[in-house]
PDB file of C-alpha atoms in Angstrom:
ATOM      1  CA  UNK A 222       0.000   0.000   0.000  1.00 83.00           C
ATOM      2  CA  UNK A 223       1.204   3.507  -0.812  1.00 85.00           C
ATOM      3  CA  UNK A 224       0.291   6.496   1.374  1.00 85.00           C
ATOM      4  CA  UNK A 225       0.650  10.109   0.256  1.00 82.00           C
ATOM      5  CA  UNK A 226      -0.045  13.161   2.410  1.00 81.00           C
ATOM      6  CA  UNK A 227      -1.693  15.702   0.084  1.00 78.00           C
ATOM      7  CA  UNK A 228      -2.113  18.534   2.582  1.00 80.00           C
ATOM      8  CA  UNK A 229      -2.982  19.180   6.214  1.00 77.00           C
ATOM      9  CA  UNK A 230      -6.448  17.702   5.880  1.00 78.00           C
ATOM     10  CA  UNK A 231      -6.137  15.170   3.058  1.00 84.00           C
ATOM     11  CA  UNK A 232      -4.367  11.845   2.687  1.00 84.00           C
ATOM     12  CA  UNK A 233      -4.354   9.477  -0.284  1.00 86.00           C
ATOM     13  CA  UNK A 234      -4.036   5.682  -0.247  1.00 86.00           C
ATOM     14  CA  UNK A 235      -3.301   3.408  -3.187  1.00 87.00           C
ATOM     15  CA  UNK A 236      -3.905  -0.324  -2.780  1.00 86.00           C
ATOM     16  CA  UNK A 237      -3.373  -2.888  -5.481  1.00 87.00           C
ATOM     17  CA  UNK A 238      -5.698  -5.879  -5.421  1.00 84.00           C
ATOM     18  CA  UNK A 239      -2.653  -7.818  -4.245  1.00 86.00           C
ATOM     19  CA  UNK A 240      -2.382  -5.479  -1.237  1.00 86.00           C
ATOM     20  CA  UNK A 241      -6.068  -6.039  -0.508  1.00 87.00           C
ATOM     21  CA  UNK A 242      -5.666  -9.824  -0.645  1.00 86.00           C
ATOM     22  CA  UNK A 243      -2.592  -9.631   1.624  1.00 85.00           C
ATOM     23  CA  UNK A 244      -4.867  -8.043   4.230  1.00 84.00           C
ATOM     24  CA  UNK A 245      -7.267 -10.970   4.040  1.00 85.00           C
ATOM     25  CA  UNK A 246      -9.877  -9.339   1.811  1.00 84.00           C
ATOM     26  CA  UNK A 247     -11.018 -10.011  -1.723  1.00 83.00           C
ATOM     27  CA  UNK A 248     -12.067  -7.719  -4.549  1.00 77.00           C
ATOM     28  CA  UNK A 249     -15.648  -8.937  -4.003  1.00 76.00           C
ATOM     29  CA  UNK A 250     -15.447  -7.970  -0.312  1.00 76.00           C
ATOM     30  CA  UNK A 251     -14.566  -4.415  -1.256  1.00 74.00           C
ATOM     31  CA  UNK A 252     -17.274  -4.177  -3.913  1.00 71.00           C
ATOM     32  CA  UNK A 253     -20.187  -5.912  -2.235  1.00 71.00           C
ATOM     33  CA  UNK A 254     -19.620  -6.375   1.513  1.00 75.00           C
ATOM     34  CA  UNK A 255     -20.177  -3.174   3.491  1.00 75.00           C
ATOM     35  CA  UNK A 256     -18.816  -4.591   6.748  1.00 76.00           C
ATOM     36  CA  UNK A 257     -15.661  -5.838   5.027  1.00 80.00           C
ATOM     37  CA  UNK A 258     -15.082  -2.523   3.226  1.00 80.00           C
ATOM     38  CA  UNK A 259     -15.466  -0.710   6.560  1.00 79.00           C
ATOM     39  CA  UNK A 260     -12.946  -3.073   8.154  1.00 81.00           C
ATOM     40  CA  UNK A 261     -10.519  -2.521   5.283  1.00 83.00           C
ATOM     41  CA  UNK A 262     -10.887   1.251   5.602  1.00 82.00           C
ATOM     42  CA  UNK A 263      -9.954   1.281   9.280  1.00 80.00           C
ATOM     43  CA  UNK A 264      -7.150  -1.157   8.576  1.00 81.00           C
ATOM     44  CA  UNK A 265      -5.774   1.419   6.135  1.00 82.00           C
ATOM     45  CA  UNK A 266      -6.239   4.269   8.594  1.00 81.00           C
ATOM     46  CA  UNK A 267      -4.371   2.319  11.290  1.00 78.00           C
ATOM     47  CA  UNK A 268      -1.315   2.280   9.031  1.00 77.00           C
ATOM     48  CA  UNK A 269      -1.096   6.059   8.803  1.00 75.00           C
ATOM     49  CA  UNK A 270       1.250   6.152  11.767  1.00 60.00           C
ATOM     50  CA  UNK A 271       2.488   9.135  13.718  1.00 53.00           C
ATOM     51  CA  UNK A 272       4.610  10.468  10.855  1.00 54.00           C
ATOM     52  CA  UNK A 273       1.603  11.655   8.873  1.00 60.00           C
ATOM     53  CA  UNK A 274       0.173  13.683  11.795  1.00 66.00           C
ATOM     54  CA  UNK A 275      -3.286  12.977  10.413  1.00 71.00           C
ATOM     55  CA  UNK A 276      -5.764  12.573  13.262  1.00 70.00           C
ATOM     56  CA  UNK A 277      -9.113  10.987  12.479  1.00 66.00           C
ATOM     57  CA  UNK A 278     -11.579  13.281  14.169  1.00 65.00           C
ATOM     58  CA  UNK A 279     -14.846  14.842  13.123  1.00 63.00           C
ATOM     59  CA  UNK A 280     -16.601  14.317   9.792  1.00 69.00           C
ATOM     60  CA  UNK A 281     -14.705  12.807   6.871  1.00 72.00           C
ATOM     61  CA  UNK A 282     -15.186  12.796   3.134  1.00 76.00           C
ATOM     62  CA  UNK A 283     -14.094   9.671   1.277  1.00 77.00           C
ATOM     63  CA  UNK A 284     -13.498   9.509  -2.466  1.00 76.00           C
ATOM     64  CA  UNK A 285     -12.737   6.136  -4.041  1.00 76.00           C
ATOM     65  CA  UNK A 286     -11.377   5.627  -7.551  1.00 75.00           C
ATOM     66  CA  UNK A 287     -11.562   2.018  -8.709  1.00 71.00           C
ATOM     67  CA  UNK A 288      -8.789   1.207 -11.206  1.00 72.00           C
ATOM     68  CA  UNK A 289      -7.734  -1.764 -13.276  1.00 70.00           C
ATOM     69  CA  UNK A 290      -5.140  -2.946 -10.775  1.00 79.00           C
ATOM     70  CA  UNK A 291      -6.489  -1.615  -7.484  1.00 81.00           C
ATOM     71  CA  UNK A 292      -8.234   1.251  -5.711  1.00 83.00           C
ATOM     72  CA  UNK A 293      -7.254   4.801  -4.812  1.00 82.00           C
ATOM     73  CA  UNK A 294      -8.865   6.217  -1.668  1.00 83.00           C
ATOM     74  CA  UNK A 295      -8.731   9.944  -0.826  1.00 82.00           C
ATOM     75  CA  UNK A 296      -9.708  10.857   2.724  1.00 82.00           C
ATOM     76  CA  UNK A 297     -10.353  14.492   3.639  1.00 79.00           C
ATOM     77  CA  UNK A 298     -10.904  15.707   7.180  1.00 72.00           C
ATOM     78  CA  UNK A 299     -13.304  18.630   7.627  1.00 61.00           C
ATOM     79  CA  UNK A 300     -12.671  21.332  10.186  1.00 54.00           C
ATOM     80  CA  UNK A 301     -15.966  22.771  11.360  1.00 47.00           C
ATOM     81  CA  UNK A 302     -16.313  26.250  12.842  1.00 46.00           C
ATOM     82  CA  UNK A 303     -17.402  26.404  16.455  1.00 47.00           C
ATOM     83  CA  UNK A 304     -21.142  25.900  17.037  1.00 49.00           C
ATOM     84  CA  UNK A 305     -21.567  24.678  13.438  1.00 45.00           C
ATOM     85  CA  UNK A 306     -23.637  21.643  12.569  1.00 45.00           C
ATOM     86  CA  UNK A 307     -21.898  19.000  10.445  1.00 41.00           C
ATOM     87  CA  UNK A 308     -24.947  18.867   8.175  1.00 40.00           C
ATOM     88  CA  UNK A 309     -24.142  22.401   7.041  1.00 37.00           C
ATOM     89  CA  UNK A 310     -21.028  21.180   5.231  1.00 35.00           C
ATOM     90  CA  UNK A 311     -20.490  18.774   2.333  1.00 36.00           C
ATOM     91  CA  UNK A 312     -18.113  16.744   4.500  1.00 34.00           C
ATOM     92  CA  UNK A 313     -20.716  16.254   7.244  1.00 36.00           C
ATOM     93  CA  UNK A 314     -21.645  12.647   8.063  1.00 37.00           C
ATOM     94  CA  UNK A 315     -23.891  12.321  11.094  1.00 37.00           C
ATOM     95  CA  UNK A 316     -24.733   8.612  10.823  1.00 39.00           C
ATOM     96  CA  UNK A 317     -21.511   6.538  11.231  1.00 39.00           C
ATOM     97  CA  UNK A 318     -22.890   3.883   8.875  1.00 42.00           C
ATOM     98  CA  UNK A 319     -23.121   6.522   6.133  1.00 43.00           C
ATOM     99  CA  UNK A 320     -19.362   7.022   6.338  1.00 41.00           C
ATOM    100  CA  UNK A 321     -18.841   4.134   3.941  1.00 43.00           C
ATOM    101  CA  UNK A 322     -21.629   4.932   1.492  1.00 46.00           C
ATOM    102  CA  UNK A 323     -19.214   6.888  -0.752  1.00 42.00           C
ATOM    103  CA  UNK A 324     -16.981   3.814  -1.020  1.00 45.00           C
ATOM    104  CA  UNK A 325     -19.811   1.627  -2.266  1.00 45.00           C
ATOM    105  CA  UNK A 326     -21.308   4.321  -4.476  1.00 47.00           C
ATOM    106  CA  UNK A 327     -17.996   5.166  -6.117  1.00 44.00           C
ATOM    107  CA  UNK A 328     -16.901   1.572  -6.660  1.00 42.00           C
ATOM    108  CA  UNK A 329     -20.281   0.438  -7.942  1.00 46.00           C
ATOM    109  CA  UNK A 330     -20.519   3.404 -10.325  1.00 45.00           C
ATOM    110  CA  UNK A 331     -17.008   2.715 -11.591  1.00 44.00           C
ATOM    111  CA  UNK A 332     -17.797  -0.980 -11.966  1.00 45.00           C
ATOM    112  CA  UNK A 333     -20.871  -0.137 -14.046  1.00 46.00           C
ATOM    113  CA  UNK A 334     -18.815   2.227 -16.185  1.00 47.00           C
ATOM    114  CA  UNK A 335     -16.117  -0.419 -16.675  1.00 44.00           C
ATOM    115  CA  UNK A 336     -18.711  -2.914 -17.865  1.00 42.00           C
ATOM    116  CA  UNK A 337     -19.738  -0.473 -20.580  1.00 43.00           C
ATOM    117  CA  UNK A 338     -16.114   0.106 -21.565  1.00 44.00           C
ATOM    118  CA  UNK A 339     -14.937  -3.511 -21.265  1.00 51.00           C
ATOM    119  CA  UNK A 340     -13.917  -3.526 -24.933  1.00 73.00           C
ATOM    120  CA  UNK A 341     -10.926  -1.270 -24.156  1.00 79.00           C
ATOM    121  CA  UNK A 342      -8.104  -2.664 -22.035  1.00 84.00           C
ATOM    122  CA  UNK A 343      -4.789  -1.203 -20.835  1.00 87.00           C
ATOM    123  CA  UNK A 344      -1.670  -3.232 -20.088  1.00 89.00           C
ATOM    124  CA  UNK A 345       1.161  -1.425 -18.323  1.00 90.00           C
ATOM    125  CA  UNK A 346       4.782  -2.634 -18.533  1.00 92.00           C
ATOM    126  CA  UNK A 347       7.763  -1.356 -16.576  1.00 90.00           C
ATOM    127  CA  UNK A 348      11.354  -1.133 -17.870  1.00 92.00           C
ATOM    128  CA  UNK A 349      14.378  -0.368 -15.708  1.00 89.00           C
ATOM    129  CA  UNK A 350      16.266   1.330 -18.535  1.00 91.00           C
ATOM    130  CA  UNK A 351      15.320   3.024 -21.792  1.00 94.00           C
ATOM    131  CA  UNK A 352      17.796   0.821 -23.672  1.00 93.00           C
ATOM    132  CA  UNK A 353      15.563  -2.179 -22.952  1.00 93.00           C
ATOM    133  CA  UNK A 354      12.899  -0.579 -25.140  1.00 95.00           C
ATOM    134  CA  UNK A 355      15.064  -0.180 -28.258  1.00 95.00           C
ATOM    135  CA  UNK A 356      15.267  -3.841 -29.411  1.00 94.00           C
ATOM    136  CA  UNK A 357      11.612  -4.304 -28.463  1.00 95.00           C
ATOM    137  CA  UNK A 358      10.597  -1.310 -30.566  1.00 95.00           C
ATOM    138  CA  UNK A 359      12.507  -2.674 -33.559  1.00 93.00           C
ATOM    139  CA  UNK A 360      10.495  -5.855 -33.311  1.00 92.00           C
ATOM    140  CA  UNK A 361       7.109  -4.257 -32.628  1.00 93.00           C
ATOM    141  CA  UNK A 362       7.214  -1.283 -34.996  1.00 88.00           C
ATOM    142  CA  UNK A 363       6.671  -3.491 -38.032  1.00 87.00           C
ATOM    143  CA  UNK A 364       3.448  -5.011 -36.658  1.00 90.00           C
ATOM    144  CA  UNK A 365       0.255  -3.881 -38.318  1.00 89.00           C
ATOM    145  CA  UNK A 366      -2.029  -4.888 -35.455  1.00 92.00           C
ATOM    146  CA  UNK A 367      -4.390  -2.202 -34.119  1.00 92.00           C
ATOM    147  CA  UNK A 368      -3.182  -1.072 -30.685  1.00 94.00           C
ATOM    148  CA  UNK A 369      -2.085   2.173 -29.054  1.00 94.00           C
ATOM    149  CA  UNK A 370       1.086   2.820 -27.060  1.00 95.00           C
ATOM    150  CA  UNK A 371       2.249   5.575 -24.727  1.00 96.00           C
ATOM    151  CA  UNK A 372       5.530   5.898 -22.851  1.00 96.00           C
ATOM    152  CA  UNK A 373       5.954   7.518 -19.425  1.00 96.00           C
ATOM    153  CA  UNK A 374       8.833   8.128 -17.035  1.00 94.00           C
ATOM    154  CA  UNK A 375       8.182   7.718 -13.316  1.00 91.00           C
ATOM    155  CA  UNK A 376      10.581   7.401 -10.375  1.00 86.00           C
ATOM    156  CA  UNK A 377      13.571   6.454 -12.512  1.00 89.00           C
ATOM    157  CA  UNK A 378      11.791   3.846 -14.605  1.00 91.00           C
ATOM    158  CA  UNK A 379       9.948   3.770 -17.912  1.00 94.00           C
ATOM    159  CA  UNK A 380       6.336   2.655 -18.204  1.00 94.00           C
ATOM    160  CA  UNK A 381       4.862   1.536 -21.510  1.00 96.00           C
ATOM    161  CA  UNK A 382       1.089   1.505 -21.766  1.00 95.00           C
ATOM    162  CA  UNK A 383      -0.405  -0.846 -24.326  1.00 94.00           C
ATOM    163  CA  UNK A 384      -4.075  -0.228 -25.126  1.00 93.00           C
ATOM    164  CA  UNK A 385      -6.227  -2.750 -26.977  1.00 91.00           C
ATOM    165  CA  UNK A 386      -9.674  -2.220 -28.425  1.00 89.00           C
ATOM    166  CA  UNK A 387     -11.184  -5.704 -28.561  1.00 85.00           C
ATOM    167  CA  UNK A 388     -13.630  -4.639 -31.232  1.00 88.00           C
ATOM    168  CA  UNK A 389     -10.582  -4.321 -33.515  1.00 90.00           C
ATOM    169  CA  UNK A 390      -8.346  -7.180 -32.345  1.00 90.00           C
ATOM    170  CA  UNK A 391      -9.110 -10.686 -31.094  1.00 89.00           C
ATOM    171  CA  UNK A 392      -8.099 -11.774 -27.605  1.00 87.00           C
ATOM    172  CA  UNK A 393      -5.644 -14.445 -28.740  1.00 89.00           C
ATOM    173  CA  UNK A 394      -3.670 -12.002 -30.869  1.00 91.00           C
ATOM    174  CA  UNK A 395      -3.633  -9.480 -28.018  1.00 90.00           C
ATOM    175  CA  UNK A 396      -2.182 -12.153 -25.703  1.00 89.00           C
ATOM    176  CA  UNK A 397       0.506 -12.932 -28.286  1.00 91.00           C
ATOM    177  CA  UNK A 398       1.542  -9.275 -28.377  1.00 93.00           C
ATOM    178  CA  UNK A 399       1.629  -9.078 -24.587  1.00 91.00           C
ATOM    179  CA  UNK A 400       3.864 -12.175 -24.513  1.00 89.00           C
ATOM    180  CA  UNK A 401       6.254 -10.549 -26.965  1.00 92.00           C
ATOM    181  CA  UNK A 402       6.589  -7.468 -24.763  1.00 93.00           C
ATOM    182  CA  UNK A 403       7.119  -9.479 -21.567  1.00 89.00           C
ATOM    183  CA  UNK A 404      10.315 -10.848 -23.112  1.00 89.00           C
ATOM    184  CA  UNK A 405      11.752  -7.366 -22.502  1.00 90.00           C
ATOM    185  CA  UNK A 406       9.624  -5.742 -19.799  1.00 88.00           C
ATOM    186  CA  UNK A 407       7.576  -6.722 -16.764  1.00 86.00           C
ATOM    187  CA  UNK A 408       3.832  -6.294 -16.315  1.00 83.00           C
ATOM    188  CA  UNK A 409       3.379  -3.578 -13.721  1.00 81.00           C
ATOM    189  CA  UNK A 410       0.924  -3.593 -10.821  1.00 72.00           C
ATOM    190  CA  UNK A 411       0.658   0.183 -11.189  1.00 76.00           C
ATOM    191  CA  UNK A 412      -2.448   1.545 -12.886  1.00 78.00           C
ATOM    192  CA  UNK A 413      -2.222   3.722 -15.970  1.00 84.00           C
ATOM    193  CA  UNK A 414      -4.301   6.331 -14.117  1.00 82.00           C
ATOM    194  CA  UNK A 415      -1.604   6.678 -11.462  1.00 81.00           C
ATOM    195  CA  UNK A 416       1.176   6.902 -14.041  1.00 88.00           C
ATOM    196  CA  UNK A 417      -0.752   9.508 -16.037  1.00 88.00           C
ATOM    197  CA  UNK A 418      -1.215  11.597 -12.899  1.00 85.00           C
ATOM    198  CA  UNK A 419       2.263  11.391 -11.376  1.00 87.00           C
ATOM    199  CA  UNK A 420       4.518  10.370 -14.264  1.00 91.00           C
ATOM    200  CA  UNK A 421       5.963  12.363 -17.167  1.00 94.00           C
ATOM    201  CA  UNK A 422       4.686  11.654 -20.655  1.00 94.00           C
ATOM    202  CA  UNK A 423       7.675  10.868 -22.887  1.00 95.00           C
ATOM    203  CA  UNK A 424       5.765   9.732 -25.973  1.00 95.00           C
ATOM    204  CA  UNK A 425       2.006  10.229 -26.013  1.00 94.00           C
ATOM    205  CA  UNK A 426       1.364   7.980 -29.014  1.00 94.00           C
ATOM    206  CA  UNK A 427       3.060   5.459 -31.332  1.00 94.00           C
ATOM    207  CA  UNK A 428       5.845   4.820 -28.826  1.00 95.00           C
ATOM    208  CA  UNK A 429       7.291   1.840 -30.700  1.00 95.00           C
ATOM    209  CA  UNK A 430       7.428   3.675 -34.009  1.00 94.00           C
ATOM    210  CA  UNK A 431       9.073   6.740 -32.460  1.00 94.00           C
ATOM    211  CA  UNK A 432      11.680   4.729 -30.545  1.00 94.00           C
ATOM    212  CA  UNK A 433      12.486   2.686 -33.611  1.00 93.00           C
ATOM    213  CA  UNK A 434      12.784   5.804 -35.779  1.00 92.00           C
ATOM    214  CA  UNK A 435      15.062   7.816 -33.507  1.00 91.00           C
ATOM    215  CA  UNK A 436      17.070   5.209 -31.558  1.00 91.00           C
ATOM    216  CA  UNK A 437      17.398   1.995 -33.569  1.00 75.00           C
TER     217      UNK A 437
END
């Protein structure tokens, strides 16, 4: 699990589905079991530690982004003026059971959206060095299969995003292409959404063709 302090009142968690399973929960628990999702939330909050100086007090606002490889949870603490009612503020949650409604609402909405967009799939690969991409690009640039590629730099590594539209390519061929890339890179547990937000875009399209053109 990754924890990032955004500001005085906001903290962000990122958990891969592997992290969730390591804590004894399943993806289904998070999506459909309110008690389990509540337990997972407090399990996350217990790991904040003293270093973050983030005290859980008063009303909270929880935003959950469900991603391909995990979930991102943003927790914001509201500071209420004296003599103010929590219901006056968007962060106000008077019924403790309602605290976890945003988790279910956000995940269920995202799940419904993903079902509509199931034809498009992202695969993210990580490379320790740019030189690892050069022989791969030479091999892949000549392919005429319909897929999109983007290249990002993040924390000293390079991340290649491979996007398939299954209305244009069959699943077997997509798996073959993924196998070819894993001879050079490793499938990453990071989500493309996280890389897009925190990484630096090196090549926003046709990464293989550009690498092959300028570096081969």
